[in-house]
Short mmCIF file of C-alpha atoms and ligand atoms in Angstrom, two decimals:
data_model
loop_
_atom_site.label_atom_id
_atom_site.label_comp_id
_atom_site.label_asym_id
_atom_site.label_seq_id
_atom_site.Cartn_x
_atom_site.Cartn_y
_atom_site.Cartn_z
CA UNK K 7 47.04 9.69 -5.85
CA UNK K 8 46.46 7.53 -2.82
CA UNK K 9 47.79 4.16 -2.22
CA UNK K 10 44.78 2.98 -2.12
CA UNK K 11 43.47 4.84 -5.29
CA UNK K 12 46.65 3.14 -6.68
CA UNK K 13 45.44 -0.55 -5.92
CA UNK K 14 42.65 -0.23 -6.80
CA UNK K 15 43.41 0.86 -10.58
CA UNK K 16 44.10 -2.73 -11.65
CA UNK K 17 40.32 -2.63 -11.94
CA UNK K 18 40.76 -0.14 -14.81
CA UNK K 19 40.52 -2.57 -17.81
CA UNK K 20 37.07 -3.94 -16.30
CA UNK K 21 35.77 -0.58 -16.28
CA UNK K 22 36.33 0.30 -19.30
CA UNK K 23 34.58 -3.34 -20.08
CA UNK K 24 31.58 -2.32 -18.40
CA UNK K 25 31.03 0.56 -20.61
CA UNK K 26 30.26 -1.98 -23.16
CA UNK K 27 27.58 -3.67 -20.75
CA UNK K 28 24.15 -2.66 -19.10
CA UNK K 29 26.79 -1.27 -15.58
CA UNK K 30 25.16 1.18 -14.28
CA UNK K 31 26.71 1.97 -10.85
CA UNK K 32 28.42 5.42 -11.24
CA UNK K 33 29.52 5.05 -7.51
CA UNK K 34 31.58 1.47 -8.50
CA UNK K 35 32.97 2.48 -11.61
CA UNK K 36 35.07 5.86 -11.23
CA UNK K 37 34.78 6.10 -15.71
CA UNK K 38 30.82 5.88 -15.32
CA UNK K 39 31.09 8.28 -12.45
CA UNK K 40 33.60 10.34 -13.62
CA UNK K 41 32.53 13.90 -13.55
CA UNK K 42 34.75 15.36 -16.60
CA UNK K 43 33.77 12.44 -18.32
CA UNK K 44 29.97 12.64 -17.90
CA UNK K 45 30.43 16.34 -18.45
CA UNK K 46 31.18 15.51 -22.04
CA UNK K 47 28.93 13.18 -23.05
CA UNK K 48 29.57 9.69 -21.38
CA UNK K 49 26.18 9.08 -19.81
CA UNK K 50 24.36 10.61 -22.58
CA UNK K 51 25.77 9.14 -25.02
CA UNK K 52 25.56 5.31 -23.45
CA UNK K 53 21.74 6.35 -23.40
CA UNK K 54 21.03 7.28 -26.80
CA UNK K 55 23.19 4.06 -28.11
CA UNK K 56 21.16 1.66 -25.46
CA UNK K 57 17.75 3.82 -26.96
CA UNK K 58 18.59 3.26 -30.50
CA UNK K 59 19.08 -0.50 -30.59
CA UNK K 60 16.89 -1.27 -28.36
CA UNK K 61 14.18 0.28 -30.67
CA UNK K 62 15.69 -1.20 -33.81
CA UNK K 63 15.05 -4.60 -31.60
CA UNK K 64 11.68 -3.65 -30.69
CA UNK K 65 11.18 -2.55 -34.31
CA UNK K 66 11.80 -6.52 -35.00
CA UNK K 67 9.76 -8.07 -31.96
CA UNK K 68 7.12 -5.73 -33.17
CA UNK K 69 4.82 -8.08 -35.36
CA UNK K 70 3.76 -10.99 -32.84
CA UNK K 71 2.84 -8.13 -30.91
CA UNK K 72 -1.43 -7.11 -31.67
CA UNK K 73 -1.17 -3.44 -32.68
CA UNK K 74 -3.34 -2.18 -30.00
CA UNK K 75 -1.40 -3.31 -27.02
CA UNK K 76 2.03 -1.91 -29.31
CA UNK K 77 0.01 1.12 -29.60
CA UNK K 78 -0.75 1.68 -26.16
CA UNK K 79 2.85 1.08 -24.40
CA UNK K 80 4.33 2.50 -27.40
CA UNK K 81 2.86 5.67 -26.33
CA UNK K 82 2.60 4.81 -21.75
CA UNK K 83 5.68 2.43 -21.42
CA UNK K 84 3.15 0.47 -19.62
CA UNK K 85 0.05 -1.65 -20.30
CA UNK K 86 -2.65 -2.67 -17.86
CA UNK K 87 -4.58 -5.37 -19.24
CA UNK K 88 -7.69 -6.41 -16.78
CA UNK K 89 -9.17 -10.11 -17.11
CA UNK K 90 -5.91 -11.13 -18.79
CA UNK K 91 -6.50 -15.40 -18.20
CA UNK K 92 -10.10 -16.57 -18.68
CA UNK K 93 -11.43 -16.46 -15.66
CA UNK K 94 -11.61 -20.47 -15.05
CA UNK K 95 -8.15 -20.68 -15.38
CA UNK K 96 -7.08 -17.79 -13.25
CA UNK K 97 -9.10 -19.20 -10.66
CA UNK K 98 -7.36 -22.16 -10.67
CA UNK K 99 -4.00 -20.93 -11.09
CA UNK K 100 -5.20 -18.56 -8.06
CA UNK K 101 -6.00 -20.81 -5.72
CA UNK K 102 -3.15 -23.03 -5.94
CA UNK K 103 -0.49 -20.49 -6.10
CA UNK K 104 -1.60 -18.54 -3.01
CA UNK K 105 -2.46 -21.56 -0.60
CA UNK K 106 0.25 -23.88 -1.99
CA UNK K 107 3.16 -24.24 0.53
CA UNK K 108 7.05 -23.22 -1.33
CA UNK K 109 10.49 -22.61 -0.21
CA UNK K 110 10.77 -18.81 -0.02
CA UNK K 111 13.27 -15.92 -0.05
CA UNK K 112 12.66 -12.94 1.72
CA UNK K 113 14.36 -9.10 1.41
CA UNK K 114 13.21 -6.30 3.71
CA UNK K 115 13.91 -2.33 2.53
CA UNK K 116 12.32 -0.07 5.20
CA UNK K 117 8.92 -0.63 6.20
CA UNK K 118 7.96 -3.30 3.09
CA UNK K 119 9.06 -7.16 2.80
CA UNK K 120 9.29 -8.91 -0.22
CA UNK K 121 9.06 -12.47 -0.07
CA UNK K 122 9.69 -14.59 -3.48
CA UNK K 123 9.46 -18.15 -4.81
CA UNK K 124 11.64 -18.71 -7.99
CA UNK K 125 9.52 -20.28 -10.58
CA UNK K 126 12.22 -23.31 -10.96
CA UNK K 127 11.53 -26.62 -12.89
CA UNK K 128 10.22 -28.43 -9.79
CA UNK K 129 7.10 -25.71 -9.33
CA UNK K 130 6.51 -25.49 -13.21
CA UNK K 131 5.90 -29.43 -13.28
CA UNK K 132 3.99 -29.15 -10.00
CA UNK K 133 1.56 -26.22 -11.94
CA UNK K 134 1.28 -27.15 -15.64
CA UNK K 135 -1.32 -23.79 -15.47
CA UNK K 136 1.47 -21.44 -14.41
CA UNK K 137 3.61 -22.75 -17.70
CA UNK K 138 0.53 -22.31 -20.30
CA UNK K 139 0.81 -18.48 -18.88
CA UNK K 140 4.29 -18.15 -19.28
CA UNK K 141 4.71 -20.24 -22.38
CA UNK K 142 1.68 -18.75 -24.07
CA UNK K 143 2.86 -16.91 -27.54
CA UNK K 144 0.78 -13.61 -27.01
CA UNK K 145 2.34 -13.32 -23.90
CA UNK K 146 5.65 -14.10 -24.85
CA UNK K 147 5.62 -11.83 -27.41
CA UNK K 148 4.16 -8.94 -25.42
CA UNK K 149 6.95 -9.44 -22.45
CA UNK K 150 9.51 -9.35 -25.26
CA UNK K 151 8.39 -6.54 -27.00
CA UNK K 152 8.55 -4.74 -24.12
CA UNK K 153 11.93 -5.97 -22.41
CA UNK K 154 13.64 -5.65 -26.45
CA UNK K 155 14.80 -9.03 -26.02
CA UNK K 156 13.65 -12.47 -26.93
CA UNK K 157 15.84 -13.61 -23.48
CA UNK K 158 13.47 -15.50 -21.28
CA UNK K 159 12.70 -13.75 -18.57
CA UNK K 160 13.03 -14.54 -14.61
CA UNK K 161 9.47 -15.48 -13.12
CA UNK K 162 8.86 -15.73 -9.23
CA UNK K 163 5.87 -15.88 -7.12
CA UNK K 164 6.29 -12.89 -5.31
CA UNK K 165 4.55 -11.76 -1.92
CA UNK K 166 4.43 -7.47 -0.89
CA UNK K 167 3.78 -7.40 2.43
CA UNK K 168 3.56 -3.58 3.84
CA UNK K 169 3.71 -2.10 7.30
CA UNK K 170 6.61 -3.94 8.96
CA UNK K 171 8.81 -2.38 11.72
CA UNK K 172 11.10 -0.36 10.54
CA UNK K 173 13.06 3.10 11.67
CA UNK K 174 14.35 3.27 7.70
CA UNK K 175 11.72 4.59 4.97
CA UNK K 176 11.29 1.83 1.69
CA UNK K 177 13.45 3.30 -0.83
CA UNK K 178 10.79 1.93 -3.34
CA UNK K 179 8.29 4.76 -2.61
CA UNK K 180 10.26 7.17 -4.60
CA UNK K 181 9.96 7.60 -8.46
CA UNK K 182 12.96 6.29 -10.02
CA UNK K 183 14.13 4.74 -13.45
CA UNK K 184 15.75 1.55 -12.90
CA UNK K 185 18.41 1.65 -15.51
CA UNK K 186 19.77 3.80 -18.29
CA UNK K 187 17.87 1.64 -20.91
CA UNK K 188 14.94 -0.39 -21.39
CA UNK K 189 14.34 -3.43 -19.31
CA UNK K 190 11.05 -5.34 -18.46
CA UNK K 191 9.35 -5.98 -15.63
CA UNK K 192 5.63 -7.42 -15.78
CA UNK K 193 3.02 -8.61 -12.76
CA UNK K 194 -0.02 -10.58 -13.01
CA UNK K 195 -1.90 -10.01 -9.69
CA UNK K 196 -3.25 -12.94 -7.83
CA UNK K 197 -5.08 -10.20 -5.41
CA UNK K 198 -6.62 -7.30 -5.69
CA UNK K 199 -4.55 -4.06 -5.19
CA UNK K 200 -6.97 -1.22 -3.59
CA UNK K 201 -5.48 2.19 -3.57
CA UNK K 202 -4.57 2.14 0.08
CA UNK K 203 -2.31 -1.07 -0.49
CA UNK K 204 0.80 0.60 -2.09
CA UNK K 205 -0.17 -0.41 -5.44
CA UNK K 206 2.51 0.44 -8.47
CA UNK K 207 2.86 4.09 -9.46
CA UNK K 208 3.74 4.79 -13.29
CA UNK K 209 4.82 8.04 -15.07
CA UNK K 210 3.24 7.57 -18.36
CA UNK K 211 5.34 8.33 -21.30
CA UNK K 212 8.73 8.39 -19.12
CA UNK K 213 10.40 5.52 -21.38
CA UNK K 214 10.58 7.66 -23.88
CA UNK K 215 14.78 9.41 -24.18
CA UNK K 216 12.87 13.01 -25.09
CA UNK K 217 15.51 15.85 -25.57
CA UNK K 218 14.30 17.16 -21.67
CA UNK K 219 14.91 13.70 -20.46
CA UNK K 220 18.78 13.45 -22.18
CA UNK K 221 19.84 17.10 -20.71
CA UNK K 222 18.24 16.24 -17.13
CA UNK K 223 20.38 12.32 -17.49
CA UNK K 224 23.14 14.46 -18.50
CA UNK K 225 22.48 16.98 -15.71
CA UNK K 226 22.29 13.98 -13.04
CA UNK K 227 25.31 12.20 -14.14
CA UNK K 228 27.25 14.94 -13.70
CA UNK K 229 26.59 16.31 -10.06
CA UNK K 230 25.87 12.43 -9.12
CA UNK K 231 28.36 13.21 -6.11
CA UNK K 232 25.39 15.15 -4.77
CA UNK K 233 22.81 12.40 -5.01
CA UNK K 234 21.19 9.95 -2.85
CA UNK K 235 22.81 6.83 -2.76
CA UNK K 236 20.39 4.76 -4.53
CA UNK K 237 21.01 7.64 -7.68
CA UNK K 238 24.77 7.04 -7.36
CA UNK K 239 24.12 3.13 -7.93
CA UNK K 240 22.57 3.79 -11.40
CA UNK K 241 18.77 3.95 -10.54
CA UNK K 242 18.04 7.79 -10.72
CA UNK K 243 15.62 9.40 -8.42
CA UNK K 244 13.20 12.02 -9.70
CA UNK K 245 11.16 14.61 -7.56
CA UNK K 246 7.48 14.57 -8.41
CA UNK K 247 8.16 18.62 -8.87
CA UNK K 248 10.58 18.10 -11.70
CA UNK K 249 8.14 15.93 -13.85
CA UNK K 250 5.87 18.78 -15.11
CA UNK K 251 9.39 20.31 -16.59
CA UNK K 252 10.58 17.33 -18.28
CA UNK K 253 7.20 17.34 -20.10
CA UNK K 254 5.41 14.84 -18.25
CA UNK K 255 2.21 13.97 -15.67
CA UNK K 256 1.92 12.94 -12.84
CA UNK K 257 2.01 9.06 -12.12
CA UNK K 258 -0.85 6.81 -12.45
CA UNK K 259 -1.61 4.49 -9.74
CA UNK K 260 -2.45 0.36 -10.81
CA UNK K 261 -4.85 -0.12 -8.59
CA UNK K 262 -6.53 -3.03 -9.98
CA UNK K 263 -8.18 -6.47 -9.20
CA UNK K 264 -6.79 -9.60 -9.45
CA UNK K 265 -5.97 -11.30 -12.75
CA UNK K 266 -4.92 -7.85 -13.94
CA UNK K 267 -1.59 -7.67 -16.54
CA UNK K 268 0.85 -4.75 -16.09
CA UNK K 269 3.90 -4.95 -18.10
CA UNK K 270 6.24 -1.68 -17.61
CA UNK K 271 9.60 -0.19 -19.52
CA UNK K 272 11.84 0.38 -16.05
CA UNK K 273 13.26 3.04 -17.58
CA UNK K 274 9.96 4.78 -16.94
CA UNK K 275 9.90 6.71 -13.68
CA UNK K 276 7.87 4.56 -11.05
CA UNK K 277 7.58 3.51 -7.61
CA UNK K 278 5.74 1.71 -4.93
CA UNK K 279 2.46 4.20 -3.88
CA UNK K 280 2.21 4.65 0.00
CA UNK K 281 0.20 2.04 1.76
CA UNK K 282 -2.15 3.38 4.50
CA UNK K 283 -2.43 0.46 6.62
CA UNK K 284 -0.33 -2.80 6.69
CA UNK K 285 -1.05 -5.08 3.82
CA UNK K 286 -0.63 -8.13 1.94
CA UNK K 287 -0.56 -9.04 -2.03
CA UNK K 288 0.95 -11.33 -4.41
CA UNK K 289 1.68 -11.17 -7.89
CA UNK K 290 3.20 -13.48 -10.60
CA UNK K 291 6.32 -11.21 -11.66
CA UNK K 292 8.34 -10.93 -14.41
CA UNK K 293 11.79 -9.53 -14.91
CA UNK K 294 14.07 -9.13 -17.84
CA UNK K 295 17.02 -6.96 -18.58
CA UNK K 296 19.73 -7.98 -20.61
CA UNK K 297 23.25 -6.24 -22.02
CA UNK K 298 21.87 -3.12 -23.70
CA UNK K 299 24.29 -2.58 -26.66
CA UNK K 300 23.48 -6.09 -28.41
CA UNK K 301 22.09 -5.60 -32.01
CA UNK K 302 20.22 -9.03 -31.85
CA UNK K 303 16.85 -10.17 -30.07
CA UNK K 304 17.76 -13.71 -29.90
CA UNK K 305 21.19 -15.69 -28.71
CA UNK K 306 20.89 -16.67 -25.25
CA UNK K 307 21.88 -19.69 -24.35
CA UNK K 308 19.78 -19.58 -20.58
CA UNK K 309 16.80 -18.96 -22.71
CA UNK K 310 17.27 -22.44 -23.22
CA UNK K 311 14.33 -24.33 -21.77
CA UNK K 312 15.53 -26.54 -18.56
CA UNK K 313 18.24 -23.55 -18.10
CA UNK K 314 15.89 -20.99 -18.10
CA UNK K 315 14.28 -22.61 -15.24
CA UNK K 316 17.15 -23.20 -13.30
CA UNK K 317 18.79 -19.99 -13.46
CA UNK K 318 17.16 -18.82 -10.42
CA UNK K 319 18.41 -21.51 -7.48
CA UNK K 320 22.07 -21.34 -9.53
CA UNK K 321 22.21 -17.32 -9.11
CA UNK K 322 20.94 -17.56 -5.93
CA UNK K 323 23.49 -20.40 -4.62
CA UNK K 324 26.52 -18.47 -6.33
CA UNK K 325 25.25 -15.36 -4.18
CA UNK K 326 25.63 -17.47 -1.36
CA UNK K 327 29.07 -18.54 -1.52
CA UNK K 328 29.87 -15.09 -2.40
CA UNK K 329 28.27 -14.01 0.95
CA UNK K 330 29.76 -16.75 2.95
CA UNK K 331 33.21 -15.78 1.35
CA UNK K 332 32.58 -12.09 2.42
CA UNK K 333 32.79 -11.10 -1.37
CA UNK K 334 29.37 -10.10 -1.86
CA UNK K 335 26.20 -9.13 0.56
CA UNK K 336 23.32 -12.27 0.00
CA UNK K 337 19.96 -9.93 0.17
CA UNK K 338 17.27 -12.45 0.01
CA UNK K 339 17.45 -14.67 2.69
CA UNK K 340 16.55 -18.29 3.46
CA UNK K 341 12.54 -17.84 4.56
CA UNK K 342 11.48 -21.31 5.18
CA UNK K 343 8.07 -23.12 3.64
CA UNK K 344 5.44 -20.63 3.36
CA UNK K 345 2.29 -20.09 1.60
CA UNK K 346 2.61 -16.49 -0.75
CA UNK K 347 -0.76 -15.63 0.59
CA UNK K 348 0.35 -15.41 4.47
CA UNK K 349 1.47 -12.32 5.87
FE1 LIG U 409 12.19 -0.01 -9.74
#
């Protein structure tokens, strides 16, 4: 064993925490990664754990939920829901979301930038329409039906803009599963998304942990050394030619108009479809994912209204000290005022 190796086993009790935790990272934790280990069992059997309770949740977040839509992502691990507001109050909410000037973040991967406005206190009191969307009860109960938590989740105005100069491809455009377990994330499109524009790609029935789907986790996790590096951080890559043998289709692509709801399980394969010419679209978007081996829906304490709202600007300050302290790599940087609508 290396010095170095050496040193850096004081870690050890904190991975052997994380097993206990939504980690994912096989590449930062040597016990998630650990080849012998994942040979017999470790991976696949944090999956079927994080699978069981989080159905056993769902089971009890299940009855606010109208049986149709539970029917439908039940069997897709998505729904698309078209003319989700009335249309006098998307139109509204439309209107002054896109042209309304905010302090934005920005993140580039490849040829795509993502630009994003937390939805903080000061923008919810500024658009009492945005809160009767996220505080409505059908929605709340879909978004935590499907994320298997009653945690509130993180809301942002969020800009795609496509076509940027880059020499590096966007790893988004491949099909991946985010996590090991079920986690949420949900957009309400303030523009149309046209085929051509990238829109969201979904393998339906992915979320489901089928017997195909725990040998080829268990397959993965063990020659992980091989993968990409996006695979080795915990969000597995699939090949379009390995879907028919794990039982499943090909993805479906949301290309849909504005005012459109799609709410998707992240453990799902899905990606960003290729965009044929440079283009721009905004969304409302949603993101939950919470520690995967709790037994309980409820219990968090930044659920809290007023917290929930402020988690946002706190996470992203604290990832700023980290980055000026060289302890951690700030992605999203400072973007200035800008309207989501702009390019
Ligand atoms: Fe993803």
């Amino acid at each position: 064993m290396g010095r170095r190796t050496l040193l850096g086993w004081w870690r050890a009790p904190f991975w052997i925490l994380a097993l206990g935790t939504g980690a994912k990272s096989f590449a930062d934790n040597p016990i998630l990664g650990s080849r012998r280990l994942n040979r017999r069992g470790l991976h696949a059997a944090r999956l079927k754990l994080a699978h069981r309770l989080a159905a056993r949740r769902r089971q009890r977040l299940a009855r606010d939920v109208p049986t149709e839509w539970r029917d439908r992502f039940d069997r897709d691990g998505f729904i698309e829901i078209r003319d989700f507001l009335p249309p006098d109050h998307f139109s509204q909410l439309q209107a002054r979301l896109l042209t309304g000037s905010f302090e934005t973040r920005q993140h580039q991967q490849g040829t795509t930038l993502t630009r994003r406005v937390p939805v903080n206190g000061r923008l919810a009191n500024a658009h009492p329409g945005l809160v009767a969307v996220i505080g409505d009860q059908s929605w709340r109960a879909l978004l935590a039906y499907v994320a298997s938590t009653r945690a509130e989740p993180f809301y942002f105005i969020q800009t795609i803009v496509t076509g940027q100069d880059s020499t590096e491809p966007d790893p988004q455009l491949q099909l991946h599963a985010d996590t090991f377990h079920p986690s949420l994330k949900a957009w309400l499109f303030l523009t149309d998304v046209t085929d051509d524009e990238g829109p969201l790609t979904y393998v339906a029935g992915s979320h489901r942990l089928t017997e195909k789907r725990l040998a080829w986790e268990k397959a993965r996790s063990v020659d992980i050394a091989r993968r990409d590096r996006l695979s080795q951080r915990g969000s597995l890559r699939v090949s379009p030619d390995e879907l028919a043998g794990l039982g499943l289709p090909q993805p479906t692509r949301f290309a849909v108009p504005a005012n459109t709801l799609v709410v998707i399980d992240t453990f799902g394969f899905h990606a960003r479809g290729s965009s044929t010419r440079p283009t721009v679209r905004a969304e409302l978007w949603a993101f939950a994912r919470r520690n995967p081996f709790l037994p309980f829906t409820g219990f968090d304490v930044f659920s809290a209204r007023g917290l929930a709202l402020r988690r946002t600007d706190w996470l992203y300050g604290l990832v700023d000290l980290l980055d000026r302290l060289g302890l951690k790599k700030q992605q999203w940087h400072p973007a200035g005022r800008r309207r989501p609508i702009d390019p």
